mmCIF file of C-alpha atoms in Angstrom:
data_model
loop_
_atom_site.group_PDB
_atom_site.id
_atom_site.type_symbol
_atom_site.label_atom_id
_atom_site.label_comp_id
_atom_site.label_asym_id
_atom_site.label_seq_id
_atom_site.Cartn_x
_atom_site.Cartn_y
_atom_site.Cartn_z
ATOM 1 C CA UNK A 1 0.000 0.000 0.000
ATOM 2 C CA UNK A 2 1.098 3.401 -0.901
ATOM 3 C CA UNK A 3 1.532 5.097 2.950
ATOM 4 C CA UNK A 4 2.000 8.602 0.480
ATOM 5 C CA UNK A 5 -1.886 8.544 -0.112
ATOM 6 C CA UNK A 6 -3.122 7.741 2.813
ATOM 7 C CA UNK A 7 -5.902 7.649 5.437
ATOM 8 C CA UNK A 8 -7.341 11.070 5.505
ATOM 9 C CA UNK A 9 -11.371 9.437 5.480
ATOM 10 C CA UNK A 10 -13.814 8.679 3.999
ATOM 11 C CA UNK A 11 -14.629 9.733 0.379
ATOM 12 C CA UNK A 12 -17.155 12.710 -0.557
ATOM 13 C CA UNK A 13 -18.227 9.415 -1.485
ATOM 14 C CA UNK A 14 -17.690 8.332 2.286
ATOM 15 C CA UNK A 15 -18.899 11.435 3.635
ATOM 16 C CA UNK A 16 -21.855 9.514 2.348
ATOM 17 C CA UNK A 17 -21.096 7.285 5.253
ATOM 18 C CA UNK A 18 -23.641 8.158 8.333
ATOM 19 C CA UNK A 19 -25.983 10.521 6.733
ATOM 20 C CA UNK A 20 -28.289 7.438 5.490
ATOM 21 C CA UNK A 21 -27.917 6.222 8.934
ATOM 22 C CA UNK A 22 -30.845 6.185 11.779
ATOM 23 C CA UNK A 23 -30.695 8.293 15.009
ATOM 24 C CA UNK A 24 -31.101 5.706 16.848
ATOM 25 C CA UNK A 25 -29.538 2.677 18.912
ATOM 26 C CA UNK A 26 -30.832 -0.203 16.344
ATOM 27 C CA UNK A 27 -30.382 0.259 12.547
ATOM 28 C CA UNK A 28 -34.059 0.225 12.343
ATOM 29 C CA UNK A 29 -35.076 3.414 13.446
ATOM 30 C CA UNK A 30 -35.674 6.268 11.618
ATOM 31 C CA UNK A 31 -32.991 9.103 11.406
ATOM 32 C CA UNK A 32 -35.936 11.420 13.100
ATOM 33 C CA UNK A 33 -34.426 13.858 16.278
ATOM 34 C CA UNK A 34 -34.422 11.420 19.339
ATOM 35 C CA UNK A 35 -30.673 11.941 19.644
ATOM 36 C CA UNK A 36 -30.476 7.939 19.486
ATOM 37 C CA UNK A 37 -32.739 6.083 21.270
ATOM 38 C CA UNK A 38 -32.573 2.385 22.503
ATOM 39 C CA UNK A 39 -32.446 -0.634 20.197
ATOM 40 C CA UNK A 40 -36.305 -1.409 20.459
ATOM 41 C CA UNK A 41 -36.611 1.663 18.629
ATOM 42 C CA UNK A 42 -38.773 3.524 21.144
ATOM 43 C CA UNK A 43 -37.264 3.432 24.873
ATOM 44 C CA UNK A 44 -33.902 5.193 25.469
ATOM 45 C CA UNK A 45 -30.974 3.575 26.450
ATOM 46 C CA UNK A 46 -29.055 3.612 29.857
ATOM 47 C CA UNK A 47 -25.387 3.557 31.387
ATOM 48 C CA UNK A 48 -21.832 5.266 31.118
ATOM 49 C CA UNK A 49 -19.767 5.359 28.012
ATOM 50 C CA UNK A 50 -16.053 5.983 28.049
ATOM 51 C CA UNK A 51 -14.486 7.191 25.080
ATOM 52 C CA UNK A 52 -11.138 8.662 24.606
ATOM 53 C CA UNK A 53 -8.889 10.098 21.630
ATOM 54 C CA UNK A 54 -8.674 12.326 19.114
ATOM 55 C CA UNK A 55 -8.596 16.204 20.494
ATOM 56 C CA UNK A 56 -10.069 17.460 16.968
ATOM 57 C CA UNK A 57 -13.222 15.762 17.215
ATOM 58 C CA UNK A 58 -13.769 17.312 20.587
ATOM 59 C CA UNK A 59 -16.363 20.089 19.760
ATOM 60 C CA UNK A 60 -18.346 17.496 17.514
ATOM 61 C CA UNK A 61 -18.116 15.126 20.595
ATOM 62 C CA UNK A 62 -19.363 17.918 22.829
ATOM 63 C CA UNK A 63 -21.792 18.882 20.612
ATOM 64 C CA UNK A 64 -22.978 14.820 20.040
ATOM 65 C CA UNK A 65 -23.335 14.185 24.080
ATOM 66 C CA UNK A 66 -25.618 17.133 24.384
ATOM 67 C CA UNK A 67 -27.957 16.283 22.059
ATOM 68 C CA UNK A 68 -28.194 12.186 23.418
ATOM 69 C CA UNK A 69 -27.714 12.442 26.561
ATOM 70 C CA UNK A 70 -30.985 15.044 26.012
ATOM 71 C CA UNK A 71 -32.474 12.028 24.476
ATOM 72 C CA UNK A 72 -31.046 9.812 27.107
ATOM 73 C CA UNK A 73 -31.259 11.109 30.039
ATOM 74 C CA UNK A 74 -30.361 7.995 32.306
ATOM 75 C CA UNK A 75 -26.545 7.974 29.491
ATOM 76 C CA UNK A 76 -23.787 9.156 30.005
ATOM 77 C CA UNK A 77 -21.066 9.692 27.624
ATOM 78 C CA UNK A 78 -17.023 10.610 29.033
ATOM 79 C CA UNK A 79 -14.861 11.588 26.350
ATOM 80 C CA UNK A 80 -11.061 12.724 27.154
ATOM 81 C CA UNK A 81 -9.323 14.224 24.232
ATOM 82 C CA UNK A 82 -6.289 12.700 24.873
ATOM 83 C CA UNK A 83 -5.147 12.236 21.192
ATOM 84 C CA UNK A 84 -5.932 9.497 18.486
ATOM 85 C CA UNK A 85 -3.309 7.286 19.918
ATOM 86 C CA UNK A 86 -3.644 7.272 23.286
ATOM 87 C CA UNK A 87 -7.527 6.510 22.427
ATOM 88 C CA UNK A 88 -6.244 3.626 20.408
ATOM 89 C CA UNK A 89 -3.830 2.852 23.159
ATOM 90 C CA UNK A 90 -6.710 3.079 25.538
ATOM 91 C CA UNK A 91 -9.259 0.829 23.426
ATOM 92 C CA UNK A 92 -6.631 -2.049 22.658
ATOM 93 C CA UNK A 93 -6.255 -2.258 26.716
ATOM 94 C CA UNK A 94 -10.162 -2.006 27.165
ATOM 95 C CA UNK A 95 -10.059 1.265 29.255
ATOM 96 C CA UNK A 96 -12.678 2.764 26.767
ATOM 97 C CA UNK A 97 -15.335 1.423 24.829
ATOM 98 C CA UNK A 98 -14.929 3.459 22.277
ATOM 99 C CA UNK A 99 -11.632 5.300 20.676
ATOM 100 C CA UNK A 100 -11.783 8.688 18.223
ATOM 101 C CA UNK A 101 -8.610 9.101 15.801
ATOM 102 C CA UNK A 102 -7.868 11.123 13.225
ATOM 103 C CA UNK A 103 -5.944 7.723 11.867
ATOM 104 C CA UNK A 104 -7.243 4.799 10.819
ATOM 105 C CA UNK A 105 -5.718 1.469 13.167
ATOM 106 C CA UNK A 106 -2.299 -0.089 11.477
ATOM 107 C CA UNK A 107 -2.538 -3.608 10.876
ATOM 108 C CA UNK A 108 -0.822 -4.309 14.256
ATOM 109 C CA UNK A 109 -3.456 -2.355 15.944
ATOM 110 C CA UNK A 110 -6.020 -4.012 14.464
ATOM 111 C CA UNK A 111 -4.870 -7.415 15.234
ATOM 112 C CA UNK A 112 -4.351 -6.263 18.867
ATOM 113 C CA UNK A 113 -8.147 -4.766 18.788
ATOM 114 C CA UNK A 114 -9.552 -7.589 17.671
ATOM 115 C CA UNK A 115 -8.327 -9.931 20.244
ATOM 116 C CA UNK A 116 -9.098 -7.620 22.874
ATOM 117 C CA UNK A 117 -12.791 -7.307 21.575
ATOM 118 C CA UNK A 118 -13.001 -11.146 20.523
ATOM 119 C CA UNK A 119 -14.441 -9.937 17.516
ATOM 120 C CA UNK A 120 -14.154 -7.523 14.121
ATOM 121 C CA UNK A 121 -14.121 -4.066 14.584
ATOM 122 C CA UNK A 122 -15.947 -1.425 13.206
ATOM 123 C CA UNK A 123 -14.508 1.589 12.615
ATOM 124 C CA UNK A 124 -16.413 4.050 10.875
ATOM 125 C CA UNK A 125 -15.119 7.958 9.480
ATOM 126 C CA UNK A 126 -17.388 10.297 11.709
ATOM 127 C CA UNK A 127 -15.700 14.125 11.575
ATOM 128 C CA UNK A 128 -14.257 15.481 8.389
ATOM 129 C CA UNK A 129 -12.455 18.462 8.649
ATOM 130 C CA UNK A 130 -9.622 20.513 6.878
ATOM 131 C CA UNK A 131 -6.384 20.635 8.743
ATOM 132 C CA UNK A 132 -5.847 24.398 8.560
ATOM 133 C CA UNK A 133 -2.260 25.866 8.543
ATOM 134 C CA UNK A 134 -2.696 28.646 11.354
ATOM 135 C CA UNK A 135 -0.432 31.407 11.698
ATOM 136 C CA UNK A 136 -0.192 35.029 13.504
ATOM 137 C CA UNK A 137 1.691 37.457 11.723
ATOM 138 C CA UNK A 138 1.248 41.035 12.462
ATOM 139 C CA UNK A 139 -0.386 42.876 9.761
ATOM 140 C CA UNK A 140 -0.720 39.704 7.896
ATOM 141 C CA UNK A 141 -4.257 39.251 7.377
ATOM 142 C CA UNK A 142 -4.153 36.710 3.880
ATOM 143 C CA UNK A 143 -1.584 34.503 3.436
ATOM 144 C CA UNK A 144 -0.365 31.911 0.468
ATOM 145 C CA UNK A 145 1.493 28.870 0.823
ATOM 146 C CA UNK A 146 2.679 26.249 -1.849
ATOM 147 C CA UNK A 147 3.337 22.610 -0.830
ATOM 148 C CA UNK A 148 7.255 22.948 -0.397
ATOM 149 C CA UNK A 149 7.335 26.105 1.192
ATOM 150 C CA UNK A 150 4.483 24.368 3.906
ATOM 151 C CA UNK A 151 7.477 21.555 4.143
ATOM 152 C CA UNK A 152 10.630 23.962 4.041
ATOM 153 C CA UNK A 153 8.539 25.760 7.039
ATOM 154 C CA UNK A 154 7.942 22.870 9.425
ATOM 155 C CA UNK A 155 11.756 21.432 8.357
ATOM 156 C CA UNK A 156 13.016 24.539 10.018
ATOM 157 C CA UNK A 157 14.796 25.410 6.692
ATOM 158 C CA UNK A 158 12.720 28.293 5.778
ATOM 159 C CA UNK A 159 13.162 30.930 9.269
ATOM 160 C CA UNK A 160 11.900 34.466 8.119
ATOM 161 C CA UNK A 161 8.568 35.686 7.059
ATOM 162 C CA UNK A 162 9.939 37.575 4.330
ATOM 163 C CA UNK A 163 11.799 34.958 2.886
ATOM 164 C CA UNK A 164 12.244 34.921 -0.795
ATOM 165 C CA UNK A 165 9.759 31.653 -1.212
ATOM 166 C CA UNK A 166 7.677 32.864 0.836
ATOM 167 C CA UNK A 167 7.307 36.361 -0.882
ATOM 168 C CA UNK A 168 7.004 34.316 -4.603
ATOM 169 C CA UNK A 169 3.715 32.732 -3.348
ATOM 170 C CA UNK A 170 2.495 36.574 -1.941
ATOM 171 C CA UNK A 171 4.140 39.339 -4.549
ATOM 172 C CA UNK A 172 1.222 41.750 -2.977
ATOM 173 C CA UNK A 173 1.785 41.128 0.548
ATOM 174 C CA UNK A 174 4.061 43.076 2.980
ATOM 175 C CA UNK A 175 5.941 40.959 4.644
ATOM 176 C CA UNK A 176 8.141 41.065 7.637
ATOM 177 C CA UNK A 177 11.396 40.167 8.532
ATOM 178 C CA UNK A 178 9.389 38.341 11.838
ATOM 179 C CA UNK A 179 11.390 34.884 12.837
ATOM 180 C CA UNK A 180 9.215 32.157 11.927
ATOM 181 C CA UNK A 181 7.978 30.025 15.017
ATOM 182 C CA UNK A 182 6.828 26.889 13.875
ATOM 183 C CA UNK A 183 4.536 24.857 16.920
ATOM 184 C CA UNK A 184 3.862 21.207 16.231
ATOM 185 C CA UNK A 185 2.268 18.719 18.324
ATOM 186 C CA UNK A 186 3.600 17.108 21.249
ATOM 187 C CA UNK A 187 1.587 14.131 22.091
ATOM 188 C CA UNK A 188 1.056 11.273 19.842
ATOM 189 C CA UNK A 189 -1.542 12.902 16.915
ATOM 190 C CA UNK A 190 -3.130 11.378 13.730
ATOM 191 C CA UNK A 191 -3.538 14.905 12.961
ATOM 192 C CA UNK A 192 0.031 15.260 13.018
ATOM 193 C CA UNK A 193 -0.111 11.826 11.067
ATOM 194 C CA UNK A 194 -2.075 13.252 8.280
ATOM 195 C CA UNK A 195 -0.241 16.676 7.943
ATOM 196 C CA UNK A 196 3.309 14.888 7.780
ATOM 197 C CA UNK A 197 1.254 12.265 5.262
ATOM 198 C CA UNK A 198 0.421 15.578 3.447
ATOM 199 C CA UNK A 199 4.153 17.105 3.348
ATOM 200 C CA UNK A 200 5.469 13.837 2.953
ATOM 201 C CA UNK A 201 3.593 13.126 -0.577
ATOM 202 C CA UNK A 202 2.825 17.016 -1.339
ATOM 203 C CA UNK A 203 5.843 18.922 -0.561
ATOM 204 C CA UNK A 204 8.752 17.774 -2.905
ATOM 205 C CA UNK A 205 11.109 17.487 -1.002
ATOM 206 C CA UNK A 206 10.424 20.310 1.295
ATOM 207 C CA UNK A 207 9.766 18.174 3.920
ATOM 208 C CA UNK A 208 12.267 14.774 5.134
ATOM 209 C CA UNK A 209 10.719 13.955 8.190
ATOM 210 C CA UNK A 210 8.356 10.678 7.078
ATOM 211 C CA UNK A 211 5.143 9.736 7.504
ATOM 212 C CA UNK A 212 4.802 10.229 11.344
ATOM 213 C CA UNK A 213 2.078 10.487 14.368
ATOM 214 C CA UNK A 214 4.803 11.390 16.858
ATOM 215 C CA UNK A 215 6.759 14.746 15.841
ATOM 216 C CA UNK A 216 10.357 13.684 14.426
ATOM 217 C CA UNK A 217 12.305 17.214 14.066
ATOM 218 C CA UNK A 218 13.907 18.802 16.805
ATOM 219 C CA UNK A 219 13.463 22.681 17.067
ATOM 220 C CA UNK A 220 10.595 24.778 16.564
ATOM 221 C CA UNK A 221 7.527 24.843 19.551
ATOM 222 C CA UNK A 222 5.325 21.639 21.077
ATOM 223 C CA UNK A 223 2.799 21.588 22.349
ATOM 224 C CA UNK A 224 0.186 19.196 23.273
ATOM 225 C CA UNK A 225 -3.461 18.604 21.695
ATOM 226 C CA UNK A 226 -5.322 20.556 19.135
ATOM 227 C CA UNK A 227 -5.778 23.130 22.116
ATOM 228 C CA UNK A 228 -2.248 23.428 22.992
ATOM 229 C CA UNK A 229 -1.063 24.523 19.581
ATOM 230 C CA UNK A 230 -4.314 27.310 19.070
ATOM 231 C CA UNK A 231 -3.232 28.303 22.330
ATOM 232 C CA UNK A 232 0.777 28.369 21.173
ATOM 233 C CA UNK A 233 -0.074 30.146 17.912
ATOM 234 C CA UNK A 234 -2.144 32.696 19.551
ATOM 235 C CA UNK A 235 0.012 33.270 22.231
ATOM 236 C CA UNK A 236 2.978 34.958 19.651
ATOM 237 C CA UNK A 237 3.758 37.094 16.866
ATOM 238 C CA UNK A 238 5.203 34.829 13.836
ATOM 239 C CA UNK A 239 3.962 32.022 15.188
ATOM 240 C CA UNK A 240 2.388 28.718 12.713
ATOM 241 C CA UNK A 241 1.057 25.372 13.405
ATOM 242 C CA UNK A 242 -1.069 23.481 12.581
ATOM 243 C CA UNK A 243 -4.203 22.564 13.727
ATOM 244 C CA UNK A 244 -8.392 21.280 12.860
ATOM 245 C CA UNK A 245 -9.577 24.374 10.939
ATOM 246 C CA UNK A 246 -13.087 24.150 13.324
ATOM 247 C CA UNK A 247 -10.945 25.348 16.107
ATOM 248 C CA UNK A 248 -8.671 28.325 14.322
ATOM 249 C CA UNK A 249 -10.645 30.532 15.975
ATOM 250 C CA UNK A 250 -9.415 34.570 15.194
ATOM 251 C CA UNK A 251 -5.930 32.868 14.254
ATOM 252 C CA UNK A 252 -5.337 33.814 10.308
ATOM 253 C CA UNK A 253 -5.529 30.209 8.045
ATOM 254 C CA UNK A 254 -3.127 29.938 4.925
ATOM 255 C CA UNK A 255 -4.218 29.239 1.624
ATOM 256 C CA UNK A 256 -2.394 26.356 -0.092
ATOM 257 C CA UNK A 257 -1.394 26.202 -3.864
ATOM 258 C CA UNK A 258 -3.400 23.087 -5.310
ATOM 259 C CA UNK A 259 -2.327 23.028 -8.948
ATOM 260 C CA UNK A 260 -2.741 26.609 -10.232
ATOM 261 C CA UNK A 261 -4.635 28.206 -7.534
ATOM 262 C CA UNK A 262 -4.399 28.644 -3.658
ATOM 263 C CA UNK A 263 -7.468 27.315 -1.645
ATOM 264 C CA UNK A 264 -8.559 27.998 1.322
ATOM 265 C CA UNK A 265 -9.061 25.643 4.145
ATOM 266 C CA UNK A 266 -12.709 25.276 3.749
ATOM 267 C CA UNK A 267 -15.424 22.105 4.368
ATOM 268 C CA UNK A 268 -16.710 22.404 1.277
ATOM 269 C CA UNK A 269 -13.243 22.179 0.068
ATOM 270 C CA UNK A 270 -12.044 19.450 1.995
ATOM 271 C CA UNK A 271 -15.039 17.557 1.297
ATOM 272 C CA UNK A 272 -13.915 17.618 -2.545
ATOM 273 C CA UNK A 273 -10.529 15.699 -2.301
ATOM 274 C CA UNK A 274 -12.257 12.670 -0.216
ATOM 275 C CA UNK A 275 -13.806 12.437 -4.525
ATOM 276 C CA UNK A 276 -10.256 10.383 -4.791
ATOM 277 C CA UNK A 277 -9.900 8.381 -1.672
ATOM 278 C CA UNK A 278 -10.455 4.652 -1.664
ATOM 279 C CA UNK A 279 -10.957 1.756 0.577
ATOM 280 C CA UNK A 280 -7.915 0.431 2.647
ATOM 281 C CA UNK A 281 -7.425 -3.490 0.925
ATOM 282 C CA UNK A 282 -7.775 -6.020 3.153
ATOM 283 C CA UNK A 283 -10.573 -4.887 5.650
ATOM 284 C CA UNK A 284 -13.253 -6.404 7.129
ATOM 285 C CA UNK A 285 -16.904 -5.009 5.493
ATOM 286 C CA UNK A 286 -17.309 -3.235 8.970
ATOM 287 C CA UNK A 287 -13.452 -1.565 8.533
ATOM 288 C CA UNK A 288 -13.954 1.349 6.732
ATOM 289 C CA UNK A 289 -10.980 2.861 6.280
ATOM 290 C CA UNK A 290 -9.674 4.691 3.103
ATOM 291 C CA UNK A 291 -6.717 6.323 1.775
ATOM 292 C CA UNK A 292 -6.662 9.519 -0.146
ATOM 293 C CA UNK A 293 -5.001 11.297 -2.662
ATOM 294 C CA UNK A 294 -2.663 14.305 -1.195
ATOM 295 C CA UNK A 295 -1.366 15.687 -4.497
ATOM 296 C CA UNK A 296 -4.503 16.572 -6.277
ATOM 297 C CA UNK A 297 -4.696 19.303 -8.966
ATOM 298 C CA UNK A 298 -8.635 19.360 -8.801
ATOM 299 C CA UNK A 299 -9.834 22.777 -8.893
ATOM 300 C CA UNK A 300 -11.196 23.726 -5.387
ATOM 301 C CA UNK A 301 -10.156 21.523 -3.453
ATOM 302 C CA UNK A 302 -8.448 21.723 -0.513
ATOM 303 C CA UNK A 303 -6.248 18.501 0.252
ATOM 304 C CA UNK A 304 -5.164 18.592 3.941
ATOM 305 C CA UNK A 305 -7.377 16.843 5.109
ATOM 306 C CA UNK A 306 -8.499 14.638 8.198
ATOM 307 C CA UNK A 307 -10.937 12.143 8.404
ATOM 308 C CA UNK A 308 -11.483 11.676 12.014
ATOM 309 C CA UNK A 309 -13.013 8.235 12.830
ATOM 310 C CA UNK A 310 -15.268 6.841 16.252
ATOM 311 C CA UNK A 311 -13.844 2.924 16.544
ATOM 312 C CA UNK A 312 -15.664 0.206 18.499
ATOM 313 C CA UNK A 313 -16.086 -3.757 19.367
ATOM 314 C CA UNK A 314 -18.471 -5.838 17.207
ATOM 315 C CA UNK A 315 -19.242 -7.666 20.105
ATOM 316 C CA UNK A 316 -19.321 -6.945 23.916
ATOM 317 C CA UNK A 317 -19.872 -9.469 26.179
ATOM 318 C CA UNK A 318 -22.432 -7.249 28.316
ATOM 319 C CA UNK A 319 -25.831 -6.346 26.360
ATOM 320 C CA UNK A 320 -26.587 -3.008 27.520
ATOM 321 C CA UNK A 321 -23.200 -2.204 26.453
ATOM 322 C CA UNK A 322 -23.269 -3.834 23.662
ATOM 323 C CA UNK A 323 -26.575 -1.173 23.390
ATOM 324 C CA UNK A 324 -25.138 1.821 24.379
ATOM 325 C CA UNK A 325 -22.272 2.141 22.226
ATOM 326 C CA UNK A 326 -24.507 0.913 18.977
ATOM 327 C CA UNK A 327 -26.831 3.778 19.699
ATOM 328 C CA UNK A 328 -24.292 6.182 19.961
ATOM 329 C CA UNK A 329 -22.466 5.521 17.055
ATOM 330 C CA UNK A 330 -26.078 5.405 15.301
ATOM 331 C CA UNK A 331 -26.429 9.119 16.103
ATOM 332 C CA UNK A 332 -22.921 10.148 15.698
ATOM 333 C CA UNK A 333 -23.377 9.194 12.017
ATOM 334 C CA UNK A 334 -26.775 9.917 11.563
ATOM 335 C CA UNK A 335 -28.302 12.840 9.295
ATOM 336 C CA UNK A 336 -29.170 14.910 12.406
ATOM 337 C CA UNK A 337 -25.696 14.156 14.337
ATOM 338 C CA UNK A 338 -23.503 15.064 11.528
ATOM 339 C CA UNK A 339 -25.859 18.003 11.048
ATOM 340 C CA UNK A 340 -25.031 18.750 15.081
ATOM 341 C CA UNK A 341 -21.134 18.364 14.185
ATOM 342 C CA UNK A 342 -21.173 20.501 11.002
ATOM 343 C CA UNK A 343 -22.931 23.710 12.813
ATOM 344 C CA UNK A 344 -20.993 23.458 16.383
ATOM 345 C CA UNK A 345 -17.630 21.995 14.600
ATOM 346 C CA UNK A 346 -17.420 23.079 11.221
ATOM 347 C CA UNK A 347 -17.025 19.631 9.633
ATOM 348 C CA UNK A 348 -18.112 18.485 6.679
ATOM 349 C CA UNK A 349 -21.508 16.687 7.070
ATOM 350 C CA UNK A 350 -20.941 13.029 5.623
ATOM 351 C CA UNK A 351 -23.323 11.850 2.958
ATOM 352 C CA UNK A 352 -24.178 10.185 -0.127
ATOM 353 C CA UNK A 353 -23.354 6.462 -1.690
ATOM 354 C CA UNK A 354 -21.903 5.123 1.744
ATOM 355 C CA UNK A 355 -24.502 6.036 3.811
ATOM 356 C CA UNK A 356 -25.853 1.870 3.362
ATOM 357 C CA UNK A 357 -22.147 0.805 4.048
ATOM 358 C CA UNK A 358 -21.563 2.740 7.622
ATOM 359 C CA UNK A 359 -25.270 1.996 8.655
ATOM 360 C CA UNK A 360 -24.787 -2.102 8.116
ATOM 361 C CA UNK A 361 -21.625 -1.800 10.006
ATOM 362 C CA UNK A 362 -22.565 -0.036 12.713
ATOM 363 C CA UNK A 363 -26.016 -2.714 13.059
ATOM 364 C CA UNK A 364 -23.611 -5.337 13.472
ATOM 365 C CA UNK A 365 -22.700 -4.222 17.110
ATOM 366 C CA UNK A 366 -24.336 -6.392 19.464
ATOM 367 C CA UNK A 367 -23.808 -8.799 22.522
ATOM 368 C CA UNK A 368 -21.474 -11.988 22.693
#
């Protein structure tokens, strides 16, 4: 498998994934605004579900446990945003019964998961956002960035704001001779993952540093979760990281060169490049996982991209378990849950083609 394309979600086609998909706890319900109700379709579920993970989805997730825990008011759903692999780390040791990440599980993962659970998994794209390239330059307020300059940046090789690259991709700008502080993330991060995947297939050879969801450069700022480096950014003049776009806040977002043009980190734009992703070979039907193309030319499309994904058991030995995480996961994908994400988070709402494919894998969750 080509690990330069890789895992940034689910299709457009995928972002068909969960909008087919019911509201509620059972694949037979309707996808009508109960905030996912209990597998007989009409009572609510009960209990505590622990989930852990990725830090980008954590606005959806916020946004998710509102609504069902509205719905269900005798659930509750813990989520700490500890980072897509310490979620992963988490799930494989059955600490959570759930895991978000912003990468899809290795193979070695996936073996490990499915021991643990005694079953498949299913792991299902549920948050698809841009991975924005933040900055805060003084008196900067638009800002263009080509693939290699993005690399040359993050390598530490480019150190001025008014370097002559820099100034190439922005003849109309005024830039400054302001050091460059570049803040990356300390903790393990799948959106680090699919930002180095990015630079690593994008960049050429503006970037050396691999394929990598633990930063491998030393130099330039860490700092840890998608929090941390908003917070780092903010916090200085000349300052860039990188970070999910959803949580930029006031910080100014580059526009990368994508063939002929620069786009801007948009959902609508990010949702365009998933067009060219395709399944991962070798998964099980409830697996979906996909690989995408980081060195599109498309018009309008904007190709750093994250596809953040909710992973889970098959089977759990205890039923209301076994319950509760099927009717979350039913919600979480559903029409009105993605609709939840996409207004609170700024995510691209996934629809279309999949829908069937997310919804059948998600109904397969039940007890031992």
């Amino acid at each position: 498998m080509n690990r330069k394309n890789l895992r940034v979600a689910a299709p457009a086609a995928m972002l068909a994934l969960a909008l087919g998909l019911s509201a509620c706890g059972a694949g037979n319900e309707d996808s009508s605004s109960d905030g996912g109700s209990g597998s007989d379709g009409g009572s609510s579920v009960s209990g505590t579900l622990n989930g852990a993970g990725s830090s980008a989805q954590e606005a959806a997730v916020a946004a998710w446990k509102k609504q069902f825990q509205t719905a269900n008011p005798d659930a509750t759903v813990n989520y700490d945003p500890v980072g897509s692999g310490g979620g992963r780390e988490q799930f494989i040791a059955g600490g959570v019964q759930f895991a978000g990440s912003d990468a899809y599980l290795e193979d070695e993962e996936l073996t490990s998961a499915k021991e643990k659970c005694g079953s498949d998994i299913v792991e299902v794209p549920t948050y698809v956002s841009p991975i924005a390239v933040v900055y805060n330059l003084d008196g900067v307020d638009d800002l263009n960035l080509s693939p290699n300059v993005i690399g040359q940046i993050f390598e530490g090789k480019i150190t001025k704001w008014d370097d002559a690259a820099i100034k190439a991709d922005n003849p109309d700008a005024d830039l400054p001779d302001t050091d460059i502080t570049a803040v990356h993330r300390s903790d393990d991060s799948g959106t680090t993952k699919n930002f180095t995947e990015y630079l690593d297939a994008a960049s050429e050879g503006g970037w050396s540093g691999g394929v990598v969801e633990t930063w491998p450069l030393k130099g330039g700022e860490a700092a840890e979760g998608t929090s941390g480096v908003i917070s780092a950014v903010s916090g200085g003049d000349g300052t860039v990281g990188y970070a999910d776009e959803s949580q930029a806040g006031e910080l100014g977002k580059a526009n990368v060169k994508v063939g002929d043009e620069f786009v801007a980190p948009t959902p609508e734009a990010a949702a365009k490049v998933l067009d060219t992703a395709a399944p991962v070979e070798g998964r099980d039907a409830t697996d979906i996982a996909v690989d995408i193309d980081r060195t599109t030319t498309e018009s309008g499309v904007y190709p750093i991209v994250l596809a953040s994904y909710q992973i889970a058991c098959q089977t759990y030995e205890d039923a209301a378990t076994a319950e509760l995480v099927k009717s979350w996961l039913t919600y979480v994908t559903s029409t009105e849950g993605q609709d939840a994400a996409a207004e609170t988070a700024g995510s691209a709402p996934l629809s279309g083609d999949f829908a069937a494919k997310v919804k059948a894998a998600v109904e397969t969750i039940t007890a031992a």
